[in-house]
Short mmCIF file of C-alpha atoms in Angstrom, two decimals:
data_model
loop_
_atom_site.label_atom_id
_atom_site.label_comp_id
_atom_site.label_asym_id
_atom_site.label_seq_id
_atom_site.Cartn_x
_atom_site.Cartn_y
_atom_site.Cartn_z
CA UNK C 1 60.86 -92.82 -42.19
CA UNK C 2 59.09 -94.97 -45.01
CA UNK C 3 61.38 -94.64 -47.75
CA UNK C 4 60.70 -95.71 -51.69
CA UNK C 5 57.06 -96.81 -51.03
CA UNK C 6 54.61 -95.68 -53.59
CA UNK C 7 52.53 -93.54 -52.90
CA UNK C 8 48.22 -94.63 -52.00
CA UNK C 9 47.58 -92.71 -55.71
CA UNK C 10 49.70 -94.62 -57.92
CA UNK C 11 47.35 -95.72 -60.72
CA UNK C 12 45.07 -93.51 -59.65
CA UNK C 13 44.61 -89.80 -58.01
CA UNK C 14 48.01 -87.64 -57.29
CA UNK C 15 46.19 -86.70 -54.70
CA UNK C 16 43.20 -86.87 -52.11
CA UNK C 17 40.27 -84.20 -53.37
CA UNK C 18 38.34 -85.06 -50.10
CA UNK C 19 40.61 -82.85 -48.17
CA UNK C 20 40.08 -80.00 -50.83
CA UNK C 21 37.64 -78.01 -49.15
CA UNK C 22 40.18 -78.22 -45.35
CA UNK C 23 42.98 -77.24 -46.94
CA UNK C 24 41.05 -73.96 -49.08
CA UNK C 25 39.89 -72.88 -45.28
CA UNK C 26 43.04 -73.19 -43.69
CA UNK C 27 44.68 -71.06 -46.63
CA UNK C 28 43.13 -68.20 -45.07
CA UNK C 29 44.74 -68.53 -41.63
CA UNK C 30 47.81 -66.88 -43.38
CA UNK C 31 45.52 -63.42 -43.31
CA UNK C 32 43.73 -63.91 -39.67
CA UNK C 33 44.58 -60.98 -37.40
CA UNK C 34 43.45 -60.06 -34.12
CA UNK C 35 44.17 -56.81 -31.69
CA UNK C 36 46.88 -56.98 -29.39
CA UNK C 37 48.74 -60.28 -31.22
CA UNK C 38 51.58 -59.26 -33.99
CA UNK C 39 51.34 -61.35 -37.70
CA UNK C 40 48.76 -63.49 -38.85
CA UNK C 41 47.53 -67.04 -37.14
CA UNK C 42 50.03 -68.77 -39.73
CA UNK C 43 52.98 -66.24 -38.52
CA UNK C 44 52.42 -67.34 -34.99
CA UNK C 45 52.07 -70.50 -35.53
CA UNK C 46 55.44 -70.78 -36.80
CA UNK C 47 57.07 -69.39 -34.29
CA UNK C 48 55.08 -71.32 -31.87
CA UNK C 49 56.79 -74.43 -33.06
CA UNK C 50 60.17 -73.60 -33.65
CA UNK C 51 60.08 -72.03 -30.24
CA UNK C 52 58.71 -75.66 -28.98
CA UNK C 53 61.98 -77.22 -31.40
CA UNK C 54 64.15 -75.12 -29.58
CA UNK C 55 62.76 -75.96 -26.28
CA UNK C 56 63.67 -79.71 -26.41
CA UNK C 57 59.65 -80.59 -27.31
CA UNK C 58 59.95 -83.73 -29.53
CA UNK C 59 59.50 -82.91 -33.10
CA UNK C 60 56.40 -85.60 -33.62
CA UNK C 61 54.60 -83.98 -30.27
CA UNK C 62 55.36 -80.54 -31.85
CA UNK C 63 54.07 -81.63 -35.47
CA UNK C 64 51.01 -82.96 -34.02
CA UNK C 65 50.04 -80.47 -31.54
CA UNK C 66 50.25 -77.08 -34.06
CA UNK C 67 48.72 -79.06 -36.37
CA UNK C 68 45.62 -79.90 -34.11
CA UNK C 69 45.58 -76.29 -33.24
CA UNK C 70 45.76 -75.19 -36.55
CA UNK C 71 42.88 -76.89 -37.70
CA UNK C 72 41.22 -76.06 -34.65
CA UNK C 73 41.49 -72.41 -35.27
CA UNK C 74 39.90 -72.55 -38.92
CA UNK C 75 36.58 -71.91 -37.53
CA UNK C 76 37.88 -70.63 -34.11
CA UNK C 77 40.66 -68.15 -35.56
CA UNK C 78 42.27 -66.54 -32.15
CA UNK C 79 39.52 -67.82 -29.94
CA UNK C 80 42.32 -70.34 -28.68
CA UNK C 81 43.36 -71.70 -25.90
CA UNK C 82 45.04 -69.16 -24.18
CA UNK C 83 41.67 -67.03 -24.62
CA UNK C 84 39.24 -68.71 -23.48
CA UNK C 85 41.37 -69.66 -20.71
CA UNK C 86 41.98 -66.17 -20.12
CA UNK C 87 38.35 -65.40 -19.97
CA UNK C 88 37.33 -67.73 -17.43
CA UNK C 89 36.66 -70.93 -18.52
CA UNK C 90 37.17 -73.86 -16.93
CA UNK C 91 40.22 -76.08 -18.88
CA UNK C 92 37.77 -78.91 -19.67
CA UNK C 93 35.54 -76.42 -21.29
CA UNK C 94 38.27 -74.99 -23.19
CA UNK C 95 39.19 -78.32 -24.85
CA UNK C 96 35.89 -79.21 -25.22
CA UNK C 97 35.91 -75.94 -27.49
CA UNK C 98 38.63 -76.61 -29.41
CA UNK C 99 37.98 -79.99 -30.30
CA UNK C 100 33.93 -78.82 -31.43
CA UNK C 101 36.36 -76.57 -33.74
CA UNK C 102 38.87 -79.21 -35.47
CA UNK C 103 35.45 -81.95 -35.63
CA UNK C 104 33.77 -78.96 -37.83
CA UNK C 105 36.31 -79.14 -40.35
CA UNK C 106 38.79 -82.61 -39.93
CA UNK C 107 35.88 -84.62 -41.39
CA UNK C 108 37.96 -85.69 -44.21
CA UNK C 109 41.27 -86.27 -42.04
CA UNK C 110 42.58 -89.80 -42.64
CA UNK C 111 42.45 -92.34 -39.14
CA UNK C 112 43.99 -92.49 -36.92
CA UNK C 113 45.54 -89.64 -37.90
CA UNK C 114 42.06 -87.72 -36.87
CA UNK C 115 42.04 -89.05 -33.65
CA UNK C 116 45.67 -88.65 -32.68
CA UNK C 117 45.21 -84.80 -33.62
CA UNK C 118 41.66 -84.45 -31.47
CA UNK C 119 43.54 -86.29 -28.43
CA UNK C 120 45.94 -83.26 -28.50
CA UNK C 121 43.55 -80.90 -28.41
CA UNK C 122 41.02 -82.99 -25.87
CA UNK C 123 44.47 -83.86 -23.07
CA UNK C 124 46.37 -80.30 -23.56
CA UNK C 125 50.03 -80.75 -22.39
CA UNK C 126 51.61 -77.61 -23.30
CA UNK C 127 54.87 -77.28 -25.29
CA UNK C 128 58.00 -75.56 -24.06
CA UNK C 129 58.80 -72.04 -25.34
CA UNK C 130 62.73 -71.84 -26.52
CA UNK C 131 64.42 -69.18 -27.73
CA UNK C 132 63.44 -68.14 -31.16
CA UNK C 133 66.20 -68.20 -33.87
CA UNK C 134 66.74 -65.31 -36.06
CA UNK C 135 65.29 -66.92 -38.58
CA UNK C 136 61.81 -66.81 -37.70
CA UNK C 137 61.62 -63.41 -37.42
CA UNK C 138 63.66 -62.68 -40.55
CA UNK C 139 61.41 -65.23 -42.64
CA UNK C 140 58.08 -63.12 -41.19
CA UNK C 141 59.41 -60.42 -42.49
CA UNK C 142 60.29 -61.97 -45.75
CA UNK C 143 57.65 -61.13 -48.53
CA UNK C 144 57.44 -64.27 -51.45
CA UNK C 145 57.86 -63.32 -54.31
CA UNK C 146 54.43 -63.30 -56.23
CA UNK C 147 54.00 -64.92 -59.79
CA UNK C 148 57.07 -64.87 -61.66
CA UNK C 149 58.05 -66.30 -65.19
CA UNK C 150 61.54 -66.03 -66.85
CA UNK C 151 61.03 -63.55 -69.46
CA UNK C 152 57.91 -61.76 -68.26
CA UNK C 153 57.05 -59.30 -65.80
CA UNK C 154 56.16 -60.51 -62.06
CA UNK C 155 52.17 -59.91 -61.33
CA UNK C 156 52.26 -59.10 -57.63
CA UNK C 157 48.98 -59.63 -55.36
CA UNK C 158 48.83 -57.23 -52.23
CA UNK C 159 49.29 -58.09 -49.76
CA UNK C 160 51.80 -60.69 -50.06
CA UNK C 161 52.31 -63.64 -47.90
CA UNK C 162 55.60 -64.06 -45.95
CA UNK C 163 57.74 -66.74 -45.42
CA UNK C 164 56.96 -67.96 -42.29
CA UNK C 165 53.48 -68.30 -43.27
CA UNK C 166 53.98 -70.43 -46.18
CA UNK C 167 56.18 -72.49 -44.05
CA UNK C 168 53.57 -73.12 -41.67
CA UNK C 169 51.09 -74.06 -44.19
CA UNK C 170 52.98 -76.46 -46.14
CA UNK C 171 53.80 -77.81 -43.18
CA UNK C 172 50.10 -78.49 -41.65
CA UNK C 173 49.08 -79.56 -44.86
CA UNK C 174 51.96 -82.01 -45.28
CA UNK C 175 51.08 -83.77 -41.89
CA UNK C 176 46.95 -84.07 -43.21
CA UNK C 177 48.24 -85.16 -46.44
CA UNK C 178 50.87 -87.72 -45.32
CA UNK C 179 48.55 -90.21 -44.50
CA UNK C 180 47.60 -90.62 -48.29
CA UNK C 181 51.30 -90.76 -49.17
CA UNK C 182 52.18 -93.34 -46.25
CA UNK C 183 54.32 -90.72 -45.47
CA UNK C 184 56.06 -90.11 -42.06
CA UNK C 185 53.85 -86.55 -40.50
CA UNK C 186 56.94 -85.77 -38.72
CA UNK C 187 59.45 -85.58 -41.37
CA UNK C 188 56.91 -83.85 -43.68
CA UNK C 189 56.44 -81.12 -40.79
CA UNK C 190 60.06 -80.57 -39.97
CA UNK C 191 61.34 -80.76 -43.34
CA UNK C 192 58.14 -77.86 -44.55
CA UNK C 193 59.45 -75.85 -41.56
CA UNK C 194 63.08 -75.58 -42.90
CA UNK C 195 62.35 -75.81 -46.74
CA UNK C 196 62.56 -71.88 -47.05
CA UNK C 197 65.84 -71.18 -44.56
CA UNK C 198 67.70 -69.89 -47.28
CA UNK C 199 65.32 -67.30 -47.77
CA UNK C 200 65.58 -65.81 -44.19
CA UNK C 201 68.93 -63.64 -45.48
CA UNK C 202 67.88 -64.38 -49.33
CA UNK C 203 65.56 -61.72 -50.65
CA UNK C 204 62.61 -63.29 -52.89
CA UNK C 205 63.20 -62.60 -56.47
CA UNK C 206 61.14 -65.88 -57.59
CA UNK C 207 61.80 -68.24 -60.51
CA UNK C 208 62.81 -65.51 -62.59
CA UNK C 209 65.65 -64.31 -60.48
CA UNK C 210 66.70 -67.63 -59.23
CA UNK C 211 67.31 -68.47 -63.42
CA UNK C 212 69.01 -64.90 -63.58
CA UNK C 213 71.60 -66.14 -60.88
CA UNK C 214 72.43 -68.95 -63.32
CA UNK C 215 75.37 -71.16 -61.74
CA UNK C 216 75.22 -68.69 -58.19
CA UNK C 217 72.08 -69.86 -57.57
CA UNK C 218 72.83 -73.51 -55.90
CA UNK C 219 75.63 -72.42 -53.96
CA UNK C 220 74.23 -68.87 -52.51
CA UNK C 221 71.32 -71.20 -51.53
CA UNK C 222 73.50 -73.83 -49.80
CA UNK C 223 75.19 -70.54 -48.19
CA UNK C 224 72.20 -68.98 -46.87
CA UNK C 225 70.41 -72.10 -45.41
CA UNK C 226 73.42 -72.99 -43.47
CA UNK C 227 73.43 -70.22 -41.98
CA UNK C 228 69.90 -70.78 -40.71
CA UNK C 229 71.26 -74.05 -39.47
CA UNK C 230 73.83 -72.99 -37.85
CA UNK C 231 71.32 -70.85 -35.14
CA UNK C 232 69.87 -74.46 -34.48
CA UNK C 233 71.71 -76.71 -31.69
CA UNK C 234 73.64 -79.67 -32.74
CA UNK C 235 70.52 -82.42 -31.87
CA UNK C 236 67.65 -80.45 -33.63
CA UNK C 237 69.93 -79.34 -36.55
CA UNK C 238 71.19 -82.85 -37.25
CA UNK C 239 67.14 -83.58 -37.14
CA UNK C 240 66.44 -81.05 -39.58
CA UNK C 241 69.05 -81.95 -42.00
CA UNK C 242 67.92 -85.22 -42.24
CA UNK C 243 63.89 -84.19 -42.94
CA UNK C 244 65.00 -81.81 -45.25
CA UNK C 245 66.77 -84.84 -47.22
CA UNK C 246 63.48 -85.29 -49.13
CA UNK C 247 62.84 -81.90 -50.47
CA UNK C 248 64.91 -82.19 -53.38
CA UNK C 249 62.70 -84.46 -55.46
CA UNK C 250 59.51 -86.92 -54.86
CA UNK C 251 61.39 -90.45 -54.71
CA UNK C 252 60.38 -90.56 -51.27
CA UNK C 253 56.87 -90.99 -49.79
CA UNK C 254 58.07 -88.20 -48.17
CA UNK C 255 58.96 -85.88 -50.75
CA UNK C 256 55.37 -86.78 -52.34
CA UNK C 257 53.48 -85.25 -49.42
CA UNK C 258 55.81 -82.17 -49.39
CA UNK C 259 55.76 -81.65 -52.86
CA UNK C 260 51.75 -81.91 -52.67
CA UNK C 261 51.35 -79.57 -50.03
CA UNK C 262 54.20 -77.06 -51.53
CA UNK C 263 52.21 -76.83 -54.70
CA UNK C 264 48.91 -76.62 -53.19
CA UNK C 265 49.47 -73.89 -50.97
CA UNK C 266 51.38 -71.51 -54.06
CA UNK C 267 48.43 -72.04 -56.19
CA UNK C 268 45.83 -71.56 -53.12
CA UNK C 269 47.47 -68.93 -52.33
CA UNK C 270 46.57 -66.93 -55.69
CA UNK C 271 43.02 -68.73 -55.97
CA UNK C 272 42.64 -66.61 -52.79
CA UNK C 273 43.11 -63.58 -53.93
CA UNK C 274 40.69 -64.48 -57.50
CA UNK C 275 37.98 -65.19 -55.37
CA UNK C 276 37.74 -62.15 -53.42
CA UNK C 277 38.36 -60.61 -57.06
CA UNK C 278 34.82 -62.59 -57.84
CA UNK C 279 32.91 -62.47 -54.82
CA UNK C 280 29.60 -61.21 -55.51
CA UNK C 281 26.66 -59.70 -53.21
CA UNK C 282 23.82 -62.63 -53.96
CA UNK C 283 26.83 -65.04 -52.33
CA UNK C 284 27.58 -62.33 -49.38
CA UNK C 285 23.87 -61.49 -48.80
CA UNK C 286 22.32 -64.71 -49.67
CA UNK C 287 24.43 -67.45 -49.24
CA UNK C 288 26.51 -66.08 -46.62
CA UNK C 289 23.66 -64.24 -44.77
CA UNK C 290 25.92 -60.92 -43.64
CA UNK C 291 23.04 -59.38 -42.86
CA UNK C 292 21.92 -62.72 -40.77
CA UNK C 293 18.48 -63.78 -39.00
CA UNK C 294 17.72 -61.68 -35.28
CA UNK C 295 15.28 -59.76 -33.62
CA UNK C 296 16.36 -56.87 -36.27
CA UNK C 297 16.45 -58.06 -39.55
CA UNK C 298 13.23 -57.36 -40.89
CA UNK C 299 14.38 -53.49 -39.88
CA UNK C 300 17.52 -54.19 -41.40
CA UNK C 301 16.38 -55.30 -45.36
CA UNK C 302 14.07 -52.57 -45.32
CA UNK C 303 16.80 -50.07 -44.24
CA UNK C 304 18.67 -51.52 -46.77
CA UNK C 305 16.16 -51.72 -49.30
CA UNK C 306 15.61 -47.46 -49.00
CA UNK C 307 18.86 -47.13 -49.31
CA UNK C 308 18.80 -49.32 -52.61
CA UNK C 309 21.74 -51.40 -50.97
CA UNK C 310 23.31 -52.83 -52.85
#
């Protein structure tokens, strides 16, 4: 792990702005659904690689492979492997899918970083499925808190993200991002997966009840993450411990791309929900061409136009 290197932004951006526009699309992974699959993409995803952790897959193939197939699914949502497999198509034809998916949006990934995430997706080795630890369930079913101040009342956006979610994004940002930082993907993504154990037996009160716990606050924390850690065997827990070293502050390349993608996705997470607030119908009709070109339209925009829609 490259420790006490400065960051590729010092003297300069905090941050890379080319991978803006990825990292706004794969916010919305965290509220993709699809019949006959419980929780969002995000949700699943999560589980998907802890169950791998648990399964003895090596925490680098793990961080690489759900990130591949998380960026793969921004365009492709649950149209995934085990899909289009499922409906007929031959495996070659599947990855060929998946990888048109991730090229439509990893423009911007850093090399090699790019290719090393396409080659999962083009040479498929699956990962093991382990047993899940409580704590992936309980942090799906753990709502964050919202925006909360000391002082002030919370403003709470329905409906809230869970835990598992956020984990899951932080962590598939922090492996796109660590490139930028010099930052080891691997410790990033581990350390993003655990950064919220406390909270699987901790309910969410925010910053505002973390300050009202005062001097509690540190040691209920330490209390409730161990006993995440604790549901982890000896190996993977001593390999989680030591990637979740660099949460505490950003002295660590490290801790920079953690801290990047922690804050991104909390303040994504609300631009989300202002931007549905916004939408209007010359961007949903126009731009986004809902009612889009086919044998039919012409019928359609005159149908609509009786109707004086909108």
């Amino acid at each position: 792990m490259a420790r006490n290197e400065p960051d590729a932004g010092s003297g300069g951006p905090a941050a890379p702005v080319g991978l803006r526009e990825l990292l706004v699309e794969l916010n919305d992974l965290k509220r993709v659904r699809s019949s006959g699959r419980l929780g969002s993409i995000a949700e699943r995803l999560f589980a998907q690689g802890w169950g791998a952790l648990t399964g003895g897959a090596d925490p680098e193939d793990v961080a690489l492979a759900v990130t591949a197939t998380t960026l793969a699914a921004c365009r492709l949502c649950d149209l995934d492997a085990a899909f289009l497999s499922a409906a007929g198509l031959a495996e070659a034809t599947v990855s060929e899918i998946l990888v048109s998916g991730f090229d439509a949006v990893a423009a911007e990934v850093e090399e090699p970083l790019r290719t090393r995430l396409r080659d999962r997706l083009r040479q498929r080795a699956g990962l093991p499925a382990g047993p899940l630890p409580g704590f992936v369930a309980a942090l799906a079913h753990q709502p964050r808190a919202g925006v909360t101040c000391p002082g002030k009342p919370r403003i709470l956006l329905e409906p809230p993200e869970n835990h598992a979610e956020h984990c899951l994004m932080v962590a598939v940002y922090g492996v796109v991002l660590s490139p930028f930082y010099r930052a080891d993907p691997t410790t990033v993504f581990l350390a993003a997966m655990a950064h919220h154990f406390h909270n699987a037996a901790m309910p969410d009160a925010g910053f505002t009840g973390e300050m009202l716990l005062g001097d509690h606050l540190g040691p209920i924390m330490a209390r409730t993450t161990q006993w995440a850690l604790d549901e982890l065997e000896p190996g993977l827990r001593e390999s989680v411990v030591r990637a979740r070293a660099v949460l505490p502050d950003d002295a660590t390349a490290e801790g920079r791309a953690f801290h990047a993608a922690d804050a991104i996705d909390r303040v994504l997470q609300i631009a989300q929900h202002l931007r549905a607030a916004t939408l209007t119908m010359d961007t949903v009709l126009g731009e986004m061409e809902l009612v889009h070109a086919g044998p039919v339209k012409g019928f359609h925009d005159r149908v609509l136009e009786a109707m004086r829609i909108p």
